Short mmCIF file of C-alpha atoms in Angstrom, two decimals:
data_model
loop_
_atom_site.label_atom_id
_atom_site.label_comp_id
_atom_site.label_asym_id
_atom_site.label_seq_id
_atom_site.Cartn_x
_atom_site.Cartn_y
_atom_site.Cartn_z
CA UNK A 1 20.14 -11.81 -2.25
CA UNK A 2 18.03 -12.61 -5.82
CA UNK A 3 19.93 -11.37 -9.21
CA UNK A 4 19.67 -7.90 -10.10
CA UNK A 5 20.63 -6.84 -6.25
CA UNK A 6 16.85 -7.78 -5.65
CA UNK A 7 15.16 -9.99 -2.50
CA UNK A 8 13.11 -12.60 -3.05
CA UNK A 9 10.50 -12.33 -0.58
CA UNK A 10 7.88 -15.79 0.32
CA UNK A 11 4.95 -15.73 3.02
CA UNK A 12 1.46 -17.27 3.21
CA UNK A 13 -1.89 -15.19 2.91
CA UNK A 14 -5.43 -16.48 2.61
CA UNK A 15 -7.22 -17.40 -0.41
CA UNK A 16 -9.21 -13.92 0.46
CA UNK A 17 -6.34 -11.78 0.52
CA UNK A 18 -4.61 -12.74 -2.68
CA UNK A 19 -8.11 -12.21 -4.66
CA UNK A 20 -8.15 -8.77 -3.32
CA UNK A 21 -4.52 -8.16 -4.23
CA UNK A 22 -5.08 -9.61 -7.78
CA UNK A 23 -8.62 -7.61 -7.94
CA UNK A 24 -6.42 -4.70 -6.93
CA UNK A 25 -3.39 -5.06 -9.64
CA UNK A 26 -6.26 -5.87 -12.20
CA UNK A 27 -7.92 -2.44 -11.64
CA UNK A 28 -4.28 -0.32 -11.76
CA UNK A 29 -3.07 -2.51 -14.64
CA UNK A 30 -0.53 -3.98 -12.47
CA UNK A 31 1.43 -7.25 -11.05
CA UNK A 32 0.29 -8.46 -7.42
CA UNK A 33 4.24 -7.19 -7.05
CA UNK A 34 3.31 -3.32 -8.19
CA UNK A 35 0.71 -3.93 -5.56
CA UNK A 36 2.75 -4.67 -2.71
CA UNK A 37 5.30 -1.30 -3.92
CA UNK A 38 2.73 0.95 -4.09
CA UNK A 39 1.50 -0.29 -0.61
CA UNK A 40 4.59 0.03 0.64
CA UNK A 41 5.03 3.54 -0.28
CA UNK A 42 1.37 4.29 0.80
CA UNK A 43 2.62 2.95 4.09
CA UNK A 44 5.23 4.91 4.36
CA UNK A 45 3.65 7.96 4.09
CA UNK A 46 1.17 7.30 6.22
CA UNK A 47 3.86 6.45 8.90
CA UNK A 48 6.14 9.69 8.01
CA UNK A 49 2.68 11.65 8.07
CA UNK A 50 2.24 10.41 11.92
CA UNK A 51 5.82 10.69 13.14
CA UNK A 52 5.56 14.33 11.96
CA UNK A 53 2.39 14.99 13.72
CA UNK A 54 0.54 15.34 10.60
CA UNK A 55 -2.92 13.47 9.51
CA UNK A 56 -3.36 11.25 6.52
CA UNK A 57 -6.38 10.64 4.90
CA UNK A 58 -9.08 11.33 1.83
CA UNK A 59 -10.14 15.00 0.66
CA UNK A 60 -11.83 16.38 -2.48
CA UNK A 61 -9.55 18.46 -4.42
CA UNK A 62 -9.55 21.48 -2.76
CA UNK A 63 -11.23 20.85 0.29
CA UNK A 64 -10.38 20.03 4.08
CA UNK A 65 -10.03 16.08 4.67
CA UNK A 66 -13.21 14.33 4.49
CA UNK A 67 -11.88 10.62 5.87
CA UNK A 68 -9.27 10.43 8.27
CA UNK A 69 -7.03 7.24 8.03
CA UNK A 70 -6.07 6.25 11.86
CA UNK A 71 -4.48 3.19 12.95
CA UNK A 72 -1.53 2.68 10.75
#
């Protein structure tokens, strides 16, 4: 275990991935670490969403949803 009770992750990605995680922590003002968080939590409610026998996916405000997200 890191200082500060935290774990120190390390694992490869490509070249291609990282850009799109720094492209994404650019655009939310972020570190590439936010990024990984707030995927995480995305995740997980995606997951608990599916367990529950729920759907997760994209709606306008208001409206029934427009994109289902399948596959997670």
């Amino acid at each position: 275990m890191a200082d500060n009770g935290k774990i120190r992750l390390s694992f490869d990605i490509t070249p291609e991935l990282n850009e799109q995680i720094e492209d994404i922590a650019s655009a939310v003002g972020g570190s590439k670490t936010e990024v990984f968080r707030k995927a995480i939590a995305l995740l997980r409610v995606a997951v608990d969403a599916k367990q529950s026998g729920r759907k997760f996916g994209i709606a306008e405000k208001d409206q029934p949803l427009a994109t289902e997200i399948v596959g997670l």
